């Protein structure tokens, strides 16, 4: 799912669902237009679309350092459910934990 503004791609979100569960794989907004509510709009539209397909639980992983994304998801109603140690490898080779989040819908 994507947001186009003035013929330009400003953000997109990718999710996959199987039966009543879904995973959000990524959400990205162009750095030039962050803080304008585009990610919130993408997430709300995606959650409504998944609910319409019968999804009841939505899962995702987020870097422990990614405060912006965590606040986005907490604001939408997600909760922390656990963590995966050293899940990500950053560009400098340092490993970082993934925080697991989940939300019930429908
Ligand atoms: C995370 C990201 C998608 C947010 O996109 P955005 O369009 O700027 O977000 P929005 O303007 O819709 O903000 C929605 C909420 O996210 C949170 N948020 C967004 N940017 C934030 C920041 N810099 N610091 C803290 N919270 C932030 C806030 O809770 C905000 O709600 P509020 O404005 O009511 O406080 C964007 O920063 C991005 O593309 N980051 C790089 C990719 C990434 O980290 N994706 C997530 C991977 S799990």
PDB file of C-alpha atoms and ligand atoms in Angstrom:
ATOM      1  CA  UNK A   1       0.000   0.000   0.000  1.00  0.00           C
ATOM      2  CA  UNK A   2       1.420   3.414  -0.955  1.00  0.00           C
ATOM      3  CA  UNK A   3       0.724   7.126  -0.542  1.00  0.00           C
ATOM      4  CA  UNK A   4       1.242   9.261  -3.632  1.00  0.00           C
ATOM      5  CA  UNK A   5       1.341  13.069  -3.376  1.00  0.00           C
ATOM      6  CA  UNK A   6       1.858  15.338  -6.398  1.00  0.00           C
ATOM      7  CA  UNK A   7       2.738  12.304  -8.519  1.00  0.00           C
ATOM      8  CA  UNK A   8       5.507  11.289  -6.091  1.00  0.00           C
ATOM      9  CA  UNK A   9       5.695   8.279  -3.802  1.00  0.00           C
ATOM     10  CA  UNK A  10       5.904   9.643  -0.260  1.00  0.00           C
ATOM     11  CA  UNK A  11       5.482   6.434   1.725  1.00  0.00           C
ATOM     12  CA  UNK A  12       4.534   2.792   1.645  1.00  0.00           C
ATOM     13  CA  UNK A  13       3.671  -0.087   3.927  1.00  0.00           C
ATOM     14  CA  UNK A  14       3.952  -3.823   3.323  1.00  0.00           C
ATOM     15  CA  UNK A  15       1.990  -6.436   5.260  1.00  0.00           C
ATOM     16  CA  UNK A  16       1.110 -10.073   4.696  1.00  0.00           C
ATOM     17  CA  UNK A  17      -1.742 -12.068   6.137  1.00  0.00           C
ATOM     18  CA  UNK A  18      -2.623 -15.728   6.432  1.00  0.00           C
ATOM     19  CA  UNK A  19      -6.104 -16.597   7.714  1.00  0.00           C
ATOM     20  CA  UNK A  20      -6.695 -14.493  10.868  1.00  0.00           C
ATOM     21  CA  UNK A  21      -3.114 -13.323  11.445  1.00  0.00           C
ATOM     22  CA  UNK A  22      -1.005 -10.674   9.736  1.00  0.00           C
ATOM     23  CA  UNK A  23       2.569  -9.369   9.893  1.00  0.00           C
ATOM     24  CA  UNK A  24       3.608  -5.823   9.114  1.00  0.00           C
ATOM     25  CA  UNK A  25       6.919  -6.106   7.285  1.00  0.00           C
ATOM     26  CA  UNK A  26       7.798  -2.496   6.685  1.00  0.00           C
ATOM     27  CA  UNK A  27       6.584   1.090   6.735  1.00  0.00           C
ATOM     28  CA  UNK A  28       8.666   3.905   5.302  1.00  0.00           C
ATOM     29  CA  UNK A  29       7.928   7.594   4.757  1.00  0.00           C
ATOM     30  CA  UNK A  30      10.165   9.905   2.716  1.00  0.00           C
ATOM     31  CA  UNK A  31      12.412  11.762   5.143  1.00  0.00           C
ATOM     32  CA  UNK A  32      11.375  15.088   3.552  1.00  0.00           C
ATOM     33  CA  UNK A  33       7.732  14.651   4.611  1.00  0.00           C
ATOM     34  CA  UNK A  34       7.995  12.884   7.959  1.00  0.00           C
ATOM     35  CA  UNK A  35       5.955  14.172  10.890  1.00  0.00           C
ATOM     36  CA  UNK A  36       2.930  14.996   8.729  1.00  0.00           C
ATOM     37  CA  UNK A  37       0.837  11.972   9.647  1.00  0.00           C
ATOM     38  CA  UNK A  38       1.515   9.865   6.567  1.00  0.00           C
ATOM     39  CA  UNK A  39       2.632   6.782   8.522  1.00  0.00           C
ATOM     40  CA  UNK A  40      -0.390   7.051  10.809  1.00  0.00           C
ATOM     41  CA  UNK A  41      -2.619   7.247   7.742  1.00  0.00           C
ATOM     42  CA  UNK A  42      -0.905   4.225   6.149  1.00  0.00           C
ATOM     43  CA  UNK A  43      -1.201   2.184   9.348  1.00  0.00           C
ATOM     44  CA  UNK A  44      -4.860   3.009   9.985  1.00  0.00           C
ATOM     45  CA  UNK A  45      -5.782   2.226   6.385  1.00  0.00           C
ATOM     46  CA  UNK A  46      -3.813  -1.030   6.478  1.00  0.00           C
ATOM     47  CA  UNK A  47      -5.408  -2.121   9.788  1.00  0.00           C
ATOM     48  CA  UNK A  48      -8.883  -1.399   8.396  1.00  0.00           C
ATOM     49  CA  UNK A  49      -8.063  -3.344   5.246  1.00  0.00           C
ATOM     50  CA  UNK A  50      -6.744  -6.322   7.237  1.00  0.00           C
ATOM     51  CA  UNK A  51      -9.806  -6.253   9.504  1.00  0.00           C
ATOM     52  CA  UNK A  52     -11.963  -6.382   6.403  1.00  0.00           C
ATOM     53  CA  UNK A  53     -10.158  -9.567   5.377  1.00  0.00           C
ATOM     54  CA  UNK A  54     -10.926 -11.244   8.691  1.00  0.00           C
ATOM     55  CA  UNK A  55      -7.557 -10.668  10.368  1.00  0.00           C
ATOM     56  CA  UNK A  56      -7.770 -10.705  14.176  1.00  0.00           C
ATOM     57  CA  UNK A  57      -4.125 -10.352  15.264  1.00  0.00           C
ATOM     58  CA  UNK A  58      -1.372  -8.208  13.760  1.00  0.00           C
ATOM     59  CA  UNK A  59       2.319  -8.736  14.618  1.00  0.00           C
ATOM     60  CA  UNK A  60       5.503  -6.799  13.902  1.00  0.00           C
ATOM     61  CA  UNK A  61       9.139  -6.386  14.924  1.00  0.00           C
ATOM     62  CA  UNK A  62      10.845  -3.054  15.519  1.00  0.00           C
ATOM     63  CA  UNK A  63      14.412  -2.047  16.396  1.00  0.00           C
ATOM     64  CA  UNK A  64      14.849  -1.299  20.099  1.00  0.00           C
ATOM     65  CA  UNK A  65      16.362   2.095  19.143  1.00  0.00           C
ATOM     66  CA  UNK A  66      13.504   3.079  16.813  1.00  0.00           C
ATOM     67  CA  UNK A  67      11.495   5.332  19.097  1.00  0.00           C
ATOM     68  CA  UNK A  68       9.534   6.981  16.279  1.00  0.00           C
ATOM     69  CA  UNK A  69       8.194   3.670  14.976  1.00  0.00           C
ATOM     70  CA  UNK A  70       7.446   2.361  18.481  1.00  0.00           C
ATOM     71  CA  UNK A  71       5.402   5.476  19.258  1.00  0.00           C
ATOM     72  CA  UNK A  72       3.579   5.138  15.959  1.00  0.00           C
ATOM     73  CA  UNK A  73       2.595   1.550  16.802  1.00  0.00           C
ATOM     74  CA  UNK A  74       1.795   2.238  20.478  1.00  0.00           C
ATOM     75  CA  UNK A  75      -0.433   5.118  19.362  1.00  0.00           C
ATOM     76  CA  UNK A  76      -2.333   2.755  17.076  1.00  0.00           C
ATOM     77  CA  UNK A  77      -2.956   0.291  19.908  1.00  0.00           C
ATOM     78  CA  UNK A  78      -0.067  -2.165  19.628  1.00  0.00           C
ATOM     79  CA  UNK A  79       1.536  -3.592  22.808  1.00  0.00           C
ATOM     80  CA  UNK A  80       4.988  -5.013  23.454  1.00  0.00           C
ATOM     81  CA  UNK A  81       4.935  -8.793  23.748  1.00  0.00           C
ATOM     82  CA  UNK A  82       8.601  -9.777  23.827  1.00  0.00           C
ATOM     83  CA  UNK A  83      11.980  -9.362  22.186  1.00  0.00           C
ATOM     84  CA  UNK A  84      14.424 -11.160  19.920  1.00  0.00           C
ATOM     85  CA  UNK A  85      17.986 -10.623  21.094  1.00  0.00           C
ATOM     86  CA  UNK A  86      20.526  -9.471  18.483  1.00  0.00           C
ATOM     87  CA  UNK A  87      17.935  -9.868  15.728  1.00  0.00           C
ATOM     88  CA  UNK A  88      19.210  -7.005  13.538  1.00  0.00           C
ATOM     89  CA  UNK A  89      22.731  -6.343  12.275  1.00  0.00           C
ATOM     90  CA  UNK A  90      23.326  -2.621  11.814  1.00  0.00           C
ATOM     91  CA  UNK A  91      25.544  -1.117   9.104  1.00  0.00           C
ATOM     92  CA  UNK A  92      28.448  -0.899  11.577  1.00  0.00           C
ATOM     93  CA  UNK A  93      28.128  -4.607  12.388  1.00  0.00           C
ATOM     94  CA  UNK A  94      26.622  -3.981  15.827  1.00  0.00           C
ATOM     95  CA  UNK A  95      23.717  -6.285  16.655  1.00  0.00           C
ATOM     96  CA  UNK A  96      20.457  -4.868  17.961  1.00  0.00           C
ATOM     97  CA  UNK A  97      17.443  -6.451  19.650  1.00  0.00           C
ATOM     98  CA  UNK A  98      14.048  -6.568  17.971  1.00  0.00           C
ATOM     99  CA  UNK A  99      11.034  -5.709  20.091  1.00  0.00           C
ATOM    100  CA  UNK A 100       7.935  -7.747  19.259  1.00  0.00           C
ATOM    101  CA  UNK A 101       4.577  -5.983  19.154  1.00  0.00           C
ATOM    102  CA  UNK A 102       1.052  -7.240  18.668  1.00  0.00           C
ATOM    103  CA  UNK A 103      -2.426  -5.804  18.312  1.00  0.00           C
ATOM    104  CA  UNK A 104      -5.835  -7.463  18.302  1.00  0.00           C
ATOM    105  CA  UNK A 105      -8.337  -6.135  15.792  1.00  0.00           C
ATOM    106  CA  UNK A 106     -11.932  -7.099  14.970  1.00  0.00           C
TER     107      UNK A 106
HETATM  108  C1  LIG B   1       8.602   5.657  11.495  1.00  0.00           C
HETATM  109  C2  LIG B   1       8.114   6.480  10.305  1.00  0.00           C
HETATM  110  C3  LIG B   1       7.454   5.532   9.292  1.00  0.00           C
HETATM  111  C4  LIG B   1       7.088   7.509  10.811  1.00  0.00           C
HETATM  112  O1  LIG B   1       6.561   8.187   9.670  1.00  0.00           O
HETATM  113  P1  LIG B   1       5.853   9.634   9.793  1.00  0.00           P
HETATM  114  O2  LIG B   1       5.007   9.825   8.583  1.00  0.00           O
HETATM  115  O3  LIG B   1       6.874  10.656  10.082  1.00  0.00           O
HETATM  116  O4  LIG B   1       4.940   9.423  11.085  1.00  0.00           O
HETATM  117  P2  LIG B   1       3.615  10.252  11.425  1.00  0.00           P
HETATM  118  O5  LIG B   1       3.827  11.697  11.089  1.00  0.00           O
HETATM  119  O6  LIG B   1       2.438   9.562  10.835  1.00  0.00           O
HETATM  120  O7  LIG B   1       3.579  10.128  13.006  1.00  0.00           O
HETATM  121  C5  LIG B   1       2.761   9.126  13.623  1.00  0.00           C
HETATM  122  C6  LIG B   1       3.233   8.928  15.049  1.00  0.00           C
HETATM  123  O8  LIG B   1       4.529   8.330  15.049  1.00  0.00           O
HETATM  124  C7  LIG B   1       5.283   8.857  16.146  1.00  0.00           C
HETATM  125  N1  LIG B   1       6.443   9.548  15.608  1.00  0.00           N
HETATM  126  C8  LIG B   1       6.683   9.851  14.305  1.00  0.00           C
HETATM  127  N2  LIG B   1       7.897  10.446  14.184  1.00  0.00           N
HETATM  128  C9  LIG B   1       8.395  10.540  15.438  1.00  0.00           C
HETATM  129  C10 LIG B   1       9.619  11.021  15.968  1.00  0.00           C
HETATM  130  N3  LIG B   1      10.574  11.562  15.202  1.00  0.00           N
HETATM  131  N4  LIG B   1       9.835  10.911  17.317  1.00  0.00           N
HETATM  132  C11 LIG B   1       8.903  10.341  18.112  1.00  0.00           C
HETATM  133  N5  LIG B   1       7.712   9.849  17.663  1.00  0.00           N
HETATM  134  C12 LIG B   1       7.481   9.950  16.340  1.00  0.00           C
HETATM  135  C13 LIG B   1       4.371   9.780  16.913  1.00  0.00           C
HETATM  136  O9  LIG B   1       3.720   9.026  17.918  1.00  0.00           O
HETATM  137  C14 LIG B   1       3.378  10.197  15.848  1.00  0.00           C
HETATM  138  O10 LIG B   1       2.136  10.521  16.375  1.00  0.00           O
HETATM  139  P3  LIG B   1       1.857  12.039  16.882  1.00  0.00           P
HETATM  140  O11 LIG B   1       2.257  12.945  15.772  1.00  0.00           O
HETATM  141  O12 LIG B   1       0.388  12.030  17.163  1.00  0.00           O
HETATM  142  O13 LIG B   1       2.707  12.215  18.097  1.00  0.00           O
HETATM  143  C15 LIG B   1       9.285   7.260   9.632  1.00  0.00           C
HETATM  144  O14 LIG B   1      10.027   7.921  10.630  1.00  0.00           O
HETATM  145  C16 LIG B   1      10.225   6.391   8.810  1.00  0.00           C
HETATM  146  O15 LIG B   1       9.997   6.148   7.619  1.00  0.00           O
HETATM  147  N6  LIG B   1      11.313   5.904   9.447  1.00  0.00           N
HETATM  148  C17 LIG B   1      12.296   5.053   8.747  1.00  0.00           C
HETATM  149  C18 LIG B   1      11.729   3.665   8.482  1.00  0.00           C
HETATM  150  C19 LIG B   1      11.307   2.978   9.754  1.00  0.00           C
HETATM  151  O16 LIG B   1      11.965   3.076  10.797  1.00  0.00           O
HETATM  152  N7  LIG B   1      10.183   2.230   9.665  1.00  0.00           N
HETATM  153  C20 LIG B   1       9.663   1.459  10.765  1.00  0.00           C
HETATM  154  C21 LIG B   1      10.273   0.080  10.780  1.00  0.00           C
HETATM  155  S1  LIG B   1       9.505  -0.964  12.019  1.00  0.00           S
END
